[in-house]
Coordinates of C-alpha atoms in Angstrom, one line a residue:
V1 CA 0.0 0.0 0.0
S2 CA 1.3 3.5 -0.9
R3 CA 1.9 6.0 1.9
E4 CA -0.6 8.3 0.1
K5 CA -3.4 5.8 0.4
L6 CA -2.5 5.1 4.0
A7 CA -2.5 8.8 4.8
F8 CA -5.9 9.1 3.1
I9 CA -7.4 6.3 5.1
V10 CA -6.1 7.7 8.4
D11 CA -7.2 11.3 7.6
A12 CA -10.5 10.7 6.0
T13 CA -11.6 8.2 8.7
A14 CA -10.4 10.0 11.7
A15 CA -12.1 13.4 11.3
P16 CA -15.5 12.2 10.2
I17 CA -15.7 9.6 13.0
A18 CA -14.3 12.0 15.6
S19 CA -16.9 14.6 14.7
I20 CA -19.9 12.4 15.0
V21 CA -19.1 9.8 17.7
P22 CA -20.0 11.3 21.1
I23 CA -16.9 10.0 23.0
S24 CA -14.3 12.4 21.5
S25 CA -12.9 15.7 22.6
W26 CA -14.0 17.0 19.1
V27 CA -17.6 16.4 20.0
G28 CA -17.2 18.2 23.4
F29 CA -15.9 21.2 21.6
E30 CA -18.8 21.1 19.1
I31 CA -21.4 20.9 21.8
S32 CA -19.9 23.8 23.7
L33 CA -20.2 26.0 20.6
I34 CA -23.8 24.8 19.9
Q35 CA -24.8 25.5 23.5
T36 CA -23.4 29.0 23.5
E37 CA -25.6 29.9 20.4
L38 CA -28.5 28.0 21.8
N39 CA -28.4 30.1 24.9
R40 CA -28.6 33.3 22.8
I41 CA -31.7 31.9 21.0
L42 CA -33.3 30.9 24.3
E43 CA -32.9 34.5 25.6
Q44 CA -34.7 35.9 22.5
Y45 CA -37.3 33.2 22.1
P46 CA -37.9 31.7 25.6
D47 CA -41.5 30.7 25.0
T48 CA -41.6 29.8 21.3
L49 CA -38.6 27.6 20.9
S50 CA -39.1 24.9 18.3
I51 CA -35.9 23.0 18.6
K52 CA -34.1 20.9 21.3
T53 CA -33.1 22.8 24.4
T54 CA -29.6 21.3 25.1
G55 CA -26.5 21.4 23.0
F56 CA -26.0 17.6 23.2
A57 CA -29.6 16.9 22.0
I58 CA -29.1 19.2 19.0
F59 CA -25.7 17.5 18.3
L60 CA -27.5 14.1 18.1
E61 CA -30.2 15.6 15.8
T62 CA -27.5 16.9 13.4
I63 CA -25.7 13.5 12.9
R64 CA -28.1 12.4 10.2
Y65 CA -27.5 15.6 8.3
R66 CA -23.7 15.3 8.2
Y67 CA -23.7 14.1 4.6
Y68 CA -20.1 14.7 3.9
C69 CA -18.9 12.7 6.9
I70 CA -21.4 9.8 6.3
F71 CA -20.7 9.6 2.5
M72 CA -16.9 9.6 3.2
L73 CA -17.4 6.7 5.7
F74 CA -19.3 4.9 2.9
F75 CA -16.6 5.5 0.4
I76 CA -13.5 4.5 2.4
P77 CA -14.4 0.8 2.9
M78 CA -15.5 0.5 -0.7
V79 CA -12.1 1.8 -1.9
V80 CA -10.2 -0.4 0.5
I81 CA -12.2 -3.6 -0.2
S82 CA -12.4 -3.2 -3.9
G83 CA -8.7 -2.1 -4.4
R84 CA -9.9 0.4 -7.0
D85 CA -8.8 4.1 -7.2
F86 CA -9.0 7.0 -9.5
G87 CA -6.9 10.1 -10.2
P88 CA -3.6 10.8 -8.5
M89 CA -4.3 8.1 -5.9
L90 CA -4.3 5.4 -8.7
L91 CA -1.0 6.6 -9.9
A92 CA 0.5 6.5 -6.4
E93 CA -0.8 2.9 -5.9
R94 CA 0.6 1.8 -9.3
L95 CA 4.0 3.4 -8.6
T96 CA 4.1 1.3 -5.4
R97 CA 2.6 -2.0 -6.4
V98 CA 3.7 -2.4 -10.0
Y99 CA 7.3 -1.9 -9.1
G100 CA 7.1 -3.9 -5.9
R101 CA 8.2 -1.1 -3.6
T102 CA 8.0 -1.9 0.1
D103 CA 9.0 1.5 1.4
G104 CA 5.6 3.1 0.7
G105 CA 6.5 4.4 -2.8
P106 CA 7.8 7.7 -4.0
G107 CA 5.4 9.6 -1.6
A108 CA 7.0 8.2 1.5
A109 CA 8.5 11.0 3.7
L110 CA 12.2 11.1 4.2
A111 CA 14.3 12.6 7.0
V112 CA 16.4 15.8 6.3
D113 CA 19.4 13.7 5.5
G114 CA 17.4 11.6 3.0
G115 CA 17.2 8.6 5.3
E116 CA 14.2 7.0 6.9
L117 CA 12.2 8.9 9.5
V118 CA 12.7 7.9 13.2
S119 CA 9.7 7.9 15.6
H120 CA 10.4 9.5 18.9
N121 CA 7.4 7.8 20.5
A122 CA 7.9 4.2 19.3
P123 CA 8.4 1.3 21.8
K124 CA 11.9 0.1 22.4
P125 CA 13.0 -2.7 20.1
E126 CA 13.1 -5.3 22.9
T127 CA 9.5 -4.4 24.1
P128 CA 7.1 -7.2 23.0
C129 CA 4.0 -5.8 21.2
R130 CA 0.6 -7.3 22.3
W131 CA -2.8 -6.4 21.0
W132 CA -4.4 -6.0 24.4
N133 CA -2.0 -3.1 25.3
M134 CA -3.8 -1.1 22.6
A135 CA -7.3 -2.4 23.0
F136 CA -7.5 -2.1 26.8
P137 CA -7.0 1.7 27.1
I138 CA -9.5 2.3 24.2
L139 CA -12.1 0.1 25.9
M140 CA -11.5 2.0 29.2
L141 CA -11.8 5.3 27.4
V142 CA -15.2 4.3 26.0
F143 CA -16.4 3.0 29.4
Y144 CA -15.3 6.0 31.4
I145 CA -16.8 8.5 29.0
F146 CA -20.2 6.8 28.7
Y147 CA -20.3 6.3 32.5
L148 CA -19.5 9.9 33.2
L149 CA -22.0 11.1 30.6
W150 CA -24.6 9.0 32.3
W151 CA -23.5 10.1 35.8
T152 CA -23.5 13.9 35.0
G153 CA -26.8 13.6 33.1
K154 CA -28.4 11.7 36.1
Q155 CA -27.8 14.8 38.2
S156 CA -29.9 17.0 35.9
A157 CA -32.4 14.6 34.4
A158 CA -35.9 14.2 35.8
P159 CA -36.7 11.1 37.8
G160 CA -37.7 8.2 35.5
A161 CA -35.9 9.7 32.5
S162 CA -34.8 7.3 29.7
F163 CA -31.1 6.6 29.0
L164 CA -31.2 8.9 25.9
E165 CA -32.8 11.7 27.9
I166 CA -30.1 11.3 30.6
I167 CA -27.3 11.5 28.0
E168 CA -28.9 14.6 26.5
Q169 CA -28.8 16.3 29.9
S170 CA -25.2 15.3 30.6
N171 CA -22.1 17.6 30.9
S172 CA -20.1 16.4 27.9
Y173 CA -17.1 18.6 28.7
Q174 CA -16.6 17.1 32.1
G175 CA -17.3 13.6 30.8
L176 CA -14.7 13.9 28.1
L177 CA -12.2 15.6 30.3
W178 CA -12.3 13.3 33.2
G179 CA -12.9 10.2 31.1
T180 CA -9.8 10.8 29.0
M181 CA -7.7 11.4 32.1
A182 CA -9.1 8.3 33.9
A183 CA -8.4 6.2 30.8
S184 CA -4.8 7.5 30.6
L185 CA -4.1 6.7 34.2
T186 CA -5.8 3.3 34.0
G187 CA -3.8 2.4 30.9
L188 CA -0.6 3.5 32.7
A189 CA -1.4 1.3 35.7
F190 CA -2.1 -1.6 33.3
Y191 CA 1.4 -1.2 31.8
F192 CA 3.0 -1.0 35.2
I193 CA 1.7 -4.5 36.2
Q194 CA 3.4 -6.1 33.1
D195 CA 7.1 -7.0 33.0
H196 CA 8.8 -8.5 29.9
K197 CA 11.8 -10.7 29.4
D198 CA 12.9 -12.7 26.3
D199 CA 9.8 -11.5 24.4
R200 CA 7.5 -12.8 27.2
I201 CA 5.0 -10.9 29.3
I202 CA 5.0 -11.5 33.0
W203 CA 1.9 -10.4 34.9
L204 CA 2.2 -9.1 38.5
N205 CA 5.8 -10.1 38.8
C206 CA 6.0 -10.0 42.6
K207 CA 9.5 -11.7 42.6
G208 CA 10.7 -9.1 40.2
Y209 CA 9.3 -6.2 42.3
L210 CA 11.2 -7.5 45.3
S211 CA 14.4 -7.9 43.2
R212 CA 14.0 -4.4 41.9
A213 CA 13.5 -3.0 45.4
K214 CA 16.7 -4.8 46.6
R215 CA 18.7 -3.3 43.7
I216 CA 17.4 0.2 44.6
V217 CA 18.4 -0.3 48.3
S218 CA 21.8 -1.6 47.2
R219 CA 22.4 1.5 45.0
M220 CA 21.4 3.7 47.9
K221 CA 23.9 2.0 50.2
A222 CA 26.6 2.3 47.6
F223 CA 25.9 6.0 47.2
C224 CA 26.2 6.5 51.0
R225 CA 29.6 4.6 51.1
R226 CA 31.3 6.6 48.4
G227 CA 34.7 6.1 50.0
Q228 CA 34.3 2.3 50.3
Q229 CA 34.4 -0.4 47.7
E230 CA 31.0 -0.5 46.0
E231 CA 29.4 -3.9 45.7
E232 CA 29.2 -5.3 42.2
E233 CA 25.6 -4.9 40.9
D234 CA 23.8 -7.4 38.9
D235 CA 23.4 -6.6 35.2
E236 CA 20.0 -5.0 34.6
G237 CA 19.6 -7.0 31.4
D238 CA 19.4 -10.2 33.4
H239 CA 16.2 -9.1 35.1
A240 CA 12.7 -8.7 33.8
Q241 CA 11.9 -5.1 32.8
I242 CA 8.7 -3.2 33.4
L243 CA 6.7 -2.8 30.2
M244 CA 6.6 1.0 30.5
D245 CA 8.3 2.8 33.4
Y246 CA 7.3 6.3 34.6
R247 CA 10.1 8.0 32.6
T248 CA 8.9 6.4 29.3
A249 CA 5.3 7.3 30.2
M250 CA 6.1 11.0 30.9
A251 CA 8.3 11.2 27.7
A252 CA 5.3 9.8 25.7
F253 CA 3.0 12.4 27.2
L254 CA 5.4 15.2 26.4
V255 CA 5.9 14.0 22.8
G256 CA 2.1 13.9 22.4
M257 CA 1.8 17.4 23.8
E258 CA 4.4 18.6 21.4
K259 CA 2.5 17.2 18.4
I260 CA -0.8 19.0 19.3
F261 CA 0.8 22.3 20.5
G262 CA 0.6 23.8 17.0
A263 CA -3.1 22.8 16.7
M264 CA -3.7 24.5 20.0
V265 CA -2.1 27.7 18.8
V266 CA -4.2 27.7 15.7
L267 CA -7.3 27.1 17.7
T268 CA -6.5 30.0 20.1
L269 CA -6.0 32.3 17.2
A270 CA -9.3 31.1 15.6
W271 CA -11.1 32.0 18.9
A272 CA -9.6 35.4 18.6
T273 CA -10.6 35.7 15.0
G274 CA -14.2 34.8 15.9
A275 CA -14.3 37.4 18.6
I276 CA -12.9 40.1 16.3
M277 CA -15.5 39.3 13.6
Q278 CA -18.3 39.7 16.1
A279 CA -16.8 42.9 17.5
V280 CA -16.6 44.5 14.0
G281 CA -20.2 43.4 13.3
L282 CA -19.7 40.7 10.7
N283 CA -22.3 38.6 12.5
R284 CA -24.9 41.4 11.9
F285 CA -23.8 41.5 8.3
F286 CA -24.4 37.8 7.9
G287 CA -27.7 38.2 9.7
D288 CA -28.9 40.8 7.2
V289 CA -27.8 38.6 4.3
L290 CA -29.5 35.5 5.6
T291 CA -32.7 37.3 6.6
N292 CA -33.0 39.0 3.2
E293 CA -36.3 38.2 1.6
A294 CA -34.7 37.7 -1.8
L295 CA -32.8 34.7 -0.4
D296 CA -34.7 31.4 -0.1
Y297 CA -34.0 30.2 3.5
R298 CA -34.2 26.6 2.2
M299 CA -30.8 27.1 0.6
L300 CA -29.2 28.0 3.9
P301 CA -27.8 24.5 4.6
T302 CA -26.1 24.4 1.2
L303 CA -24.7 28.0 1.4
T304 CA -23.5 27.4 4.9
F305 CA -21.7 24.2 3.8
I306 CA -19.9 25.9 0.9
V307 CA -18.8 28.9 3.1
S308 CA -17.6 26.5 5.8
V309 CA -15.6 24.5 3.2
L310 CA -13.9 27.7 1.9
I311 CA -13.1 29.0 5.4
A312 CA -11.7 25.7 6.5
F313 CA -9.6 25.4 3.3
A314 CA -8.2 28.9 3.7
T315 CA -7.5 28.8 7.5
G316 CA -6.6 25.1 7.7
T317 CA -8.5 24.5 10.9
S318 CA -11.9 22.8 11.3
W319 CA -12.2 23.9 14.9
G320 CA -11.4 27.5 13.9
T321 CA -14.1 27.3 11.2
M322 CA -16.7 26.2 13.7
T323 CA -15.6 28.9 16.1
I324 CA -16.1 31.5 13.3
M325 CA -19.2 30.2 11.7
F326 CA -21.5 29.3 14.7
P327 CA -21.7 32.9 16.1
L328 CA -22.2 34.3 12.5
V329 CA -24.8 31.9 11.2
L330 CA -26.8 30.0 13.8
V331 CA -29.0 32.7 15.3
P332 CA -29.7 34.4 11.9
A333 CA -30.5 31.1 10.4
Y334 CA -33.1 30.4 13.1
E335 CA -34.7 33.8 12.6
A336 CA -34.6 33.6 8.8
S337 CA -36.4 30.2 8.8
N338 CA -38.9 31.2 11.4
G339 CA -37.6 28.5 13.8
D340 CA -37.8 25.7 11.2
A341 CA -36.2 22.8 13.1
N342 CA -35.2 21.0 9.9
I343 CA -33.3 24.0 8.6
F344 CA -31.7 24.8 11.9
Y345 CA -30.4 21.2 12.3
G346 CA -29.3 21.2 8.6
V347 CA -27.4 24.5 9.0
T348 CA -25.7 23.3 12.2
A349 CA -24.7 20.0 10.5
A350 CA -23.5 22.0 7.4
I351 CA -21.0 23.9 9.6
L352 CA -19.7 20.8 11.2
A353 CA -19.5 18.8 7.9
G354 CA -18.1 21.7 5.9
A355 CA -15.4 22.3 8.4
V356 CA -14.2 18.6 8.0
A357 CA -14.5 18.8 4.1
G358 CA -12.4 21.9 3.9
D359 CA -9.9 20.5 6.3
H360 CA -9.4 17.5 4.0
C361 CA -8.5 19.7 1.1
S362 CA -6.3 22.2 2.9
P363 CA -2.5 21.7 2.8
I364 CA -2.2 23.9 6.0
S365 CA -4.7 21.9 8.0
D366 CA -3.5 20.6 11.3
T367 CA -5.2 17.2 10.8
T368 CA -3.8 16.9 7.3
I369 CA -0.3 17.6 8.5
L370 CA -0.7 15.2 11.5
S371 CA -2.1 12.4 9.2
S372 CA 0.8 12.7 6.8
M373 CA 3.3 12.7 9.7
A374 CA 1.7 9.7 11.3
S375 CA 1.7 7.8 7.9
E376 CA 5.2 9.1 7.1
C377 CA 3.9 10.5 3.8
Q378 CA 5.0 13.7 2.1
L379 CA 2.5 16.4 2.9
M380 CA 1.8 17.6 -0.7
C381 CA 1.6 14.0 -2.0
H382 CA -1.1 13.4 0.6
V383 CA -3.0 16.6 -0.3
K384 CA -2.8 16.0 -4.1
T385 CA -4.1 12.4 -3.8
Q386 CA -6.8 13.1 -1.1
G387 CA -8.1 16.3 -2.7
P388 CA -10.0 14.7 -5.6
Y389 CA -11.7 12.2 -3.3
A390 CA -12.8 14.9 -0.8
L391 CA -14.1 17.2 -3.6
M392 CA -16.1 14.3 -5.2
V393 CA -17.7 13.4 -1.8
A394 CA -18.4 17.1 -1.1
L395 CA -20.1 17.5 -4.5
W396 CA -22.5 14.6 -3.9
S397 CA -23.1 15.8 -0.3
I398 CA -24.6 19.0 -1.9
L399 CA -26.4 17.4 -4.8
V400 CA -28.2 14.6 -2.9
G401 CA -27.8 15.9 0.7
T402 CA -28.0 19.6 1.6
I403 CA -30.2 20.8 -1.3
P404 CA -32.9 18.1 -1.1
S405 CA -32.8 18.3 2.7
G406 CA -33.4 22.0 2.7
Y407 CA -36.3 21.8 0.3
E408 CA -37.5 18.6 1.9
S409 CA -37.7 17.0 -1.6
F410 CA -37.4 13.5 -0.1
S411 CA -36.6 12.0 3.3
N412 CA -33.2 12.0 4.8
G413 CA -33.0 8.2 4.5
I414 CA -33.3 8.5 0.7
S415 CA -30.5 11.1 0.7
L416 CA -28.2 8.6 2.6
L417 CA -29.2 5.8 0.3
L418 CA -28.4 7.9 -2.8
G419 CA -25.1 8.8 -1.3
F420 CA -24.2 5.2 -0.8
V421 CA -25.3 4.4 -4.4
F422 CA -23.2 7.2 -5.9
M423 CA -20.1 6.3 -3.8
A424 CA -20.4 2.8 -5.2
F425 CA -20.9 4.2 -8.7
H426 CA -17.5 6.0 -8.5
V427 CA -15.8 2.9 -7.2
V428 CA -17.2 0.6 -9.9
F429 CA -17.3 2.9 -13.0
T430 CA -14.8 5.7 -12.6
S431 CA -12.0 3.8 -10.8
E432 CA -9.6 1.1 -11.9
F433 CA -7.5 -1.6 -10.2
A434 CA -3.9 -0.8 -9.6
I435 CA -2.9 -3.8 -11.8
N436 CA -5.2 -4.9 -14.6
K437 CA -5.1 -6.7 -17.9
T438 CA -5.0 -3.7 -20.3
G439 CA -3.2 -1.2 -18.1
R440 CA -6.1 1.2 -18.4
F441 CA -6.2 4.2 -16.1
D442 CA -9.4 5.6 -14.6
I443 CA -11.7 7.6 -16.8
F444 CA -10.4 10.9 -15.7
T445 CA -6.7 10.1 -16.3
E446 CA -7.6 8.5 -19.7
I447 CA -9.3 11.7 -20.7
Y448 CA -6.3 13.7 -19.7
L449 CA -3.9 11.4 -21.5
R450 CA -6.0 11.3 -24.8
C451 CA -7.1 14.9 -25.0
F452 CA -4.3 17.0 -23.4
D453 CA -1.1 15.0 -23.2
R454 CA -1.0 12.1 -25.7
K455 CA 2.8 11.8 -25.6
N456 CA 3.3 11.7 -21.9
E457 CA 6.1 9.1 -21.8
F458 CA 5.8 8.5 -18.1
L459 CA 2.1 7.5 -18.2
L460 CA 2.5 5.5 -21.3
Q461 CA 5.4 3.6 -19.8
L462 CA 3.5 3.1 -16.6
K463 CA 0.6 1.6 -18.5
A464 CA 2.9 -0.8 -20.3
D465 CA 4.5 -1.8 -17.0
V466 CA 1.0 -2.5 -15.5
V467 CA 0.3 -4.9 -18.3
K468 CA 3.7 -6.6 -17.8
A469 CA 3.1 -6.9 -14.1
Y470 CA -0.3 -8.4 -14.7
E471 CA 1.0 -11.0 -17.2
T472 CA 4.0 -12.1 -15.2
G473 CA 2.6 -11.7 -11.7
E474 CA 5.9 -10.3 -10.6
P475 CA 7.0 -6.7 -9.8
V476 CA 8.5 -4.7 -12.7
E477 CA 11.9 -3.1 -12.3
M478 CA 11.7 0.6 -13.0
S479 CA 14.3 1.8 -15.6
E480 CA 16.7 4.6 -14.8
E481 CA 15.3 6.6 -17.7
Q482 CA 11.9 6.9 -16.1
T483 CA 11.3 10.2 -14.3
P484 CA 9.0 10.9 -11.4
F485 CA 5.5 12.1 -12.3
E486 CA 3.8 14.9 -10.5
P487 CA 0.0 14.3 -10.5

């Protein structure tokens, strides 16, 4: 698999899921912004409110209107299972698979000196890797967050309330904050009770704990007898080692904080930008535009989605886009639609989905950069290959999602079904296998090759090599004359 496709799978899966699954810090941030604007609406319309009265309840209502996120989650497994791609992604896959490259292909990121990248947060080579050391902390995270959401909601919900009503009344910020911390500490304790030696895991190694304590006491005695002959200590390598000691744990926390520091700076600046825009009256300008009688309020979800995509692409931050858009659009949209719940939920969802879509296309996005770093893929290679996929999904999100939803042309379920059908259509009819019998490219690359660049030697040679790889079943050796192709 090419690094470009790995980066796409990571990026395009992470953001949509994080934005709609109510156990992520992303959702906590979304709910806080929704609640702030909801409070403004409650102040103006305390007796005639036609929508849900809590930020979490509105968040749940918007999930079915997040067409971009849902369509992208339809598209990814289709691409992975079928092995078909189109556009620059198909070229990246062929450059990796046809020539039998195991380094991730030409899009793989390199260190400054041209060598392979080195992870500063990878386990030590002698540390045995076990699946439960990844699964247990994740399960604990889900458990703690849902328990704390239920516990905080129980304090506010009426007696006899259903589970969903209790969750709607919960304090998502506290649930996510304390749930994340509890999961981190529980995972750390889980690692502390595991020792390893000779690629074996030893649980609750009491004998090892006593031996470790004796060595510590021996070192302390030797330190106190500096002028005397120190006792010869046992070699540490002869003893079982703790799976993750406190020094390694703290180093991992610091590396993680370093990776998100840039995103936090961008978010802080986005908050400042949102406050400035309100201070100069941009929210009133948007309010006048949205409440203009010449504008059909049923187009508000579509217009909001497009504007959110553009802002997210230009600023490179989905959270910043949400911070800017919610104060500008939500209250005016409620007024322009006369409290139409369908329009209000659609506009809210359009901000959240548009922020993710623009983020996927932006080369300065924090999530795009982090995904390419995590996948060890060159940033611009990731952007060039993911961009056509994101634009295709965004286009169908508008055509069969936000427009029909705003006009209530058909039910939301029909929109989701049509989205699934069109994602399958692109995988089956506009994409191609990386290695096939004729070497044919996808329809878009074929049009480019036949109409605009008939003598592109690289593409023609790549097509011939695909046929050769298909016939022989073996990787083809790339000739020195072949030059890299920039999609």
